[in-house]
Amino acid sequence: MSRFQDKVALVTGSSQGIGAACALRLAKDGCDIILNGHKFDERGQEVIDQIEALGRKATFVTADLSKAKEAMRLIDDAVATYGRLDILINNAGIEKNANFWEVTEEDYDLVMDTNLKGIFFSTQSFVKYCRQKNVPGVVINMSSVHEEIVFPHFAAYCASKGGLKMLTRNLATELAPFNIRVNNVAPGAVSTPINQALLSNKEQLEKVIQNIPLRRMGKVEDVASVVAFLASDEAAYVTGSTYFVDGGLTYHYEEQ
Ligand SMILES: NC(=O)c1ccc[n+]([C@@H]2O[C@H](COP(=O)([O-])OP(=O)(O)OC[C@H]3O[C@@H](n4cnc5c(N)ncnc54)[C@H](O)[C@@H]3O)[C@@H](O)[C@H]2O)c1
């Protein structure tokens, strides 16, 4: 029997990067997958093709997760697709680089709405479904090392991930009686399109790598394997935690 026999997972923001890797990893372990993004394009189709090649089912449901109504509708559509939903991976997220004193209200709202409000309401909708059907659930939120450590010029991003840290702690406690587990995964510096500017700047990239004890950027698969563990019954007693996947970055200290 495979790890996720008969289970269905929704992975938000999954046409590329960490989300696509999580979707593929869960599918490899036997899960059927609902993919999501703002819009369906050839990258989404590619992920579907890869999942189907593994012998699993995949469907793409579009939704703009910066809007609460869309986030809630996504859960309804996901449940309707294969008739059940066991695992919710809240992965979609964005960051905006600006000096604190130059951040616009529009950018602040977009970051907070995507990284925190959307997750709040997709999770709320998922919890209503689990309670109505009286089934257990697993929620994994894609946080960041910046739920814990500073990132100057990314104030809204840090505020959103810091908020996600407390949301997870709070929900883990409130939802434990319903056997709904909630955890965060906190990647460090992972090679994905979100880091395009860094990846194309050799000098800055080298500085970042020198600050990572394992001396390399993370791979999307490094994150996906931890997500798969947390989503599985092997993590049945894990809730309210953050798993850092950061090559040692967060608690790195060295005498120069
Ligand atoms: N790459 C890293 O180094 C890193 C580090 C820490 C945390 N993270 C977190 O991991 C998650 C995934 O990031 P990634 O690196 O794969 O980035 P990415 O930009 O490659 O992927 C993000 C995905 O989210 C989707 N998305 C964004 N806004 C959306 C919205 N409103 N509605 C629906 N989909 C939306 C995008 O279309 C994209 O597919 C994010 O939450 C990010 O904050 C990434």
XYZ file of C-alpha atoms and ligand atoms in Angstrom:
300
model
C 0.000 0.000 0.000
C 1.370 3.419 -0.930
C 1.859 6.214 1.593
C -1.170 8.216 0.395
C -3.410 5.410 -0.889
C -6.853 6.844 -1.886
C -5.927 10.315 -0.633
C -6.391 13.644 -2.393
C -4.214 16.720 -1.835
C -4.680 20.314 -2.929
C -1.414 22.175 -3.504
C -1.843 25.906 -4.113
C 0.493 27.797 -6.439
C 1.665 24.541 -7.979
C 2.487 25.199 -11.629
C 6.143 25.876 -10.760
C 8.728 26.008 -7.979
C 8.154 24.453 -4.572
C 4.425 23.887 -5.181
C 5.032 21.833 -8.340
C 7.680 19.756 -6.520
C 5.297 19.094 -3.602
C 2.540 18.040 -5.995
C 4.889 15.642 -7.793
C 6.296 14.200 -4.591
C 2.846 13.544 -3.114
C 1.781 11.949 -6.413
C 4.889 9.732 -6.381
C 3.792 8.601 -2.924
C 0.337 7.668 -4.227
C -1.793 10.809 -3.842
C -4.191 12.285 -6.400
C -3.654 16.014 -6.792
C -5.574 19.238 -7.272
C -3.209 21.821 -8.718
C -3.828 25.553 -8.534
C -2.656 28.916 -9.794
C -4.092 32.250 -10.979
C -4.310 30.874 -14.469
C -3.893 27.588 -16.259
C -1.019 27.556 -18.753
C 1.508 25.163 -20.291
C 3.460 24.895 -17.016
C 0.326 23.649 -15.262
C -0.275 21.192 -18.098
C 3.308 19.933 -17.756
C 2.776 19.172 -14.059
C -0.486 17.372 -14.890
C 1.336 15.300 -17.524
C 4.088 14.368 -15.055
C 1.561 13.333 -12.404
C -0.465 11.278 -14.878
C 2.761 9.590 -16.019
C 3.100 8.423 -12.394
C -0.327 6.801 -12.661
C -2.102 9.361 -10.473
C -4.921 11.803 -11.229
C -4.416 15.580 -11.450
C -6.771 18.477 -12.144
C -5.944 22.182 -12.275
C -8.369 24.590 -10.584
C -7.703 28.310 -11.086
C -8.215 30.743 -8.209
C -6.666 34.025 -7.134
C -5.813 33.302 -3.524
C -5.352 36.931 -2.573
C -9.171 37.016 -2.475
C -10.933 35.266 0.412
C -13.960 34.288 -1.683
C -11.739 32.658 -4.313
C -9.757 30.818 -1.649
C -12.992 29.402 -0.199
C -14.386 28.521 -3.632
C -11.158 26.685 -4.453
C -11.788 24.267 -1.567
C -15.356 23.603 -2.748
C -14.114 22.929 -6.277
C -11.290 20.735 -4.999
C -13.681 18.621 -2.912
C -16.097 18.322 -5.849
C -13.336 17.176 -8.247
C -12.576 13.751 -6.739
C -15.230 13.700 -4.001
C -12.825 14.160 -1.071
C -9.941 16.277 0.191
C -7.466 14.990 2.780
C -4.464 17.301 2.578
C -4.229 21.057 2.041
C -0.826 22.495 1.154
C -1.057 26.303 1.344
C 1.996 27.027 -0.782
C 1.164 30.043 -2.983
C 3.056 33.129 -1.892
C 4.712 36.285 -3.160
C 7.354 38.746 -2.012
C 7.993 42.407 -2.827
C 11.355 44.082 -2.371
C 11.240 47.719 -1.229
C 12.598 50.025 1.432
C 10.140 50.038 4.324
C 9.435 53.771 3.866
C 8.535 53.226 0.202
C 6.130 50.275 0.512
C 2.772 51.154 -1.044
C -0.565 50.174 0.445
C -1.258 48.228 -2.754
C 1.898 46.093 -2.398
C 1.361 45.640 1.344
C -2.193 44.410 0.692
C -1.118 42.068 -2.110
C 1.571 40.396 0.020
C -0.587 40.105 3.144
C -3.676 39.007 1.229
C -1.812 36.294 -0.706
C 0.471 35.027 2.061
C -1.902 35.269 5.023
C -5.539 36.147 4.267
C -5.894 33.598 1.449
C -4.440 30.880 3.670
C -6.706 31.881 6.555
C -9.835 31.445 4.460
C -8.821 28.389 2.413
C -8.035 26.681 5.716
C -11.327 27.851 7.227
C -13.214 26.353 4.311
C -11.234 23.089 4.529
C -11.951 22.849 8.261
C -15.687 23.350 7.642
C -15.545 20.480 5.127
C -13.666 18.181 7.543
C -16.089 18.953 10.360
C -19.144 18.468 8.170
C -17.893 15.091 6.911
C -16.354 14.190 10.258
C -13.008 13.327 8.630
C -9.450 14.117 9.758
C -7.372 16.672 7.866
C -3.804 17.808 7.320
C -2.822 21.414 6.661
C 0.724 22.405 5.737
C 1.528 26.077 5.323
C 4.542 27.126 3.263
C 6.106 29.638 5.577
C 9.734 30.784 5.383
C 12.786 31.191 7.565
C 11.434 34.754 7.685
C 8.717 33.706 10.099
C 11.668 33.756 12.493
C 14.606 35.763 11.113
C 14.717 39.285 9.697
C 14.851 40.209 6.001
C 15.438 43.951 5.597
C 13.532 45.491 2.649
C 10.918 42.730 2.811
C 8.883 44.025 5.761
C 5.454 42.976 4.473
C 6.751 39.505 3.555
C 8.211 39.038 7.061
C 4.985 40.295 8.651
C 2.963 37.813 6.570
C 5.168 34.830 7.429
C 5.354 35.883 11.097
C 1.554 35.961 11.068
C 1.518 32.501 9.524
C 3.659 31.203 12.369
C 1.066 32.282 14.954
C -1.863 31.208 12.789
C -0.413 27.694 12.680
C 0.276 27.575 16.417
C -3.261 28.781 17.128
C -5.055 26.484 14.697
C -3.075 23.420 15.777
C -4.499 23.841 19.268
C -8.036 24.784 18.248
C -8.344 22.027 15.635
C -6.634 19.158 17.454
C -9.980 17.923 18.879
C -11.104 17.305 15.280
C -7.893 15.447 14.372
C -6.840 18.217 12.011
C -3.067 18.719 12.113
C -1.517 22.052 11.109
C 2.211 22.610 10.547
C 4.530 25.040 8.804
C 7.419 24.239 6.522
C 9.972 27.040 6.449
C 12.352 26.951 3.478
C 15.592 28.913 3.466
C 17.081 29.926 0.116
C 15.671 27.578 -2.522
C 16.329 27.797 -6.270
C 12.947 28.763 -7.759
C 11.586 31.567 -9.960
C 10.822 33.659 -6.827
C 14.626 34.026 -6.405
C 15.379 34.845 -10.053
C 17.145 38.134 -9.231
C 19.426 36.412 -6.696
C 20.135 33.411 -8.924
C 21.291 35.633 -11.779
C 23.622 37.699 -9.564
C 26.696 35.464 -9.097
C 28.417 37.615 -6.492
C 25.330 37.996 -4.279
C 24.494 34.310 -4.693
C 27.978 33.333 -3.470
C 27.516 35.543 -0.368
C 24.194 33.879 0.403
C 25.711 30.401 0.013
C 28.630 31.295 2.296
C 26.056 32.089 4.987
C 24.416 28.642 4.705
C 26.172 25.967 6.830
C 25.457 23.231 4.229
C 26.998 25.595 1.601
C 24.388 25.241 -1.119
C 21.014 26.568 -2.178
C 18.084 24.331 -1.340
C 16.406 22.244 -4.035
C 12.644 22.144 -4.370
C 12.828 18.397 -3.683
C 14.447 19.110 -0.285
C 11.273 20.955 0.703
C 8.866 18.494 -0.928
C 10.218 15.491 0.993
C 9.566 17.215 4.333
C 6.083 18.204 3.172
C 5.386 14.569 2.226
C 6.504 13.406 5.665
C 4.318 15.954 7.469
C 1.336 15.102 5.268
C 1.687 11.377 6.027
C 0.561 9.300 8.978
C 4.222 9.004 9.985
C 3.747 12.549 11.329
C 0.490 11.638 13.108
C 1.719 13.167 16.400
C 3.145 16.350 14.835
C 1.037 19.512 14.984
C 1.708 23.196 15.632
C 5.360 22.938 14.568
C 7.565 24.617 12.022
C 10.029 22.442 10.137
C 12.957 24.502 8.848
C 14.408 23.306 5.534
C 17.252 25.782 5.336
C 20.658 24.037 5.331
C 21.200 25.371 8.855
C 20.685 29.046 7.931
C 18.273 30.102 10.661
C 20.363 29.316 13.697
C 23.707 29.863 11.988
C 26.347 31.600 14.056
C 30.109 31.543 13.529
C 32.969 33.531 15.005
C 34.634 35.185 11.990
N 12.137 29.852 -2.979
C 12.504 30.184 -1.765
O 13.684 30.415 -1.510
C 11.495 30.290 -0.652
C 11.996 30.488 0.646
C 11.077 30.576 1.689
C 9.726 30.463 1.452
N 9.284 30.270 0.188
C 7.826 30.175 0.018
O 7.513 29.049 -0.777
C 6.283 29.295 -1.479
C 6.485 28.950 -2.938
O 7.480 29.796 -3.457
P 8.384 29.458 -4.733
O 9.770 29.759 -4.348
O 8.052 28.143 -5.289
O 7.921 30.661 -5.681
P 7.274 30.705 -7.120
O 7.115 32.153 -7.430
O 8.025 29.837 -8.039
O 5.860 30.017 -6.883
C 4.798 30.661 -6.257
C 3.523 30.173 -6.893
O 2.415 30.803 -6.245
C 1.520 31.235 -7.243
N 0.732 32.376 -6.748
C 1.191 33.578 -6.337
N 0.170 34.368 -6.008
C -0.964 33.645 -6.202
C -2.351 33.911 -6.053
N -2.807 35.116 -5.647
N -3.237 32.941 -6.353
C -2.816 31.725 -6.791
N -1.523 31.417 -6.957
C -0.612 32.374 -6.679
C 2.397 31.629 -8.411
O 1.662 31.667 -9.620
C 3.443 30.526 -8.377
O 3.024 29.397 -9.094
C 5.921 30.762 -1.212
O 4.942 30.814 -0.200
C 7.223 31.359 -0.724
O 7.041 32.466 0.137
C 10.130 30.184 -0.879
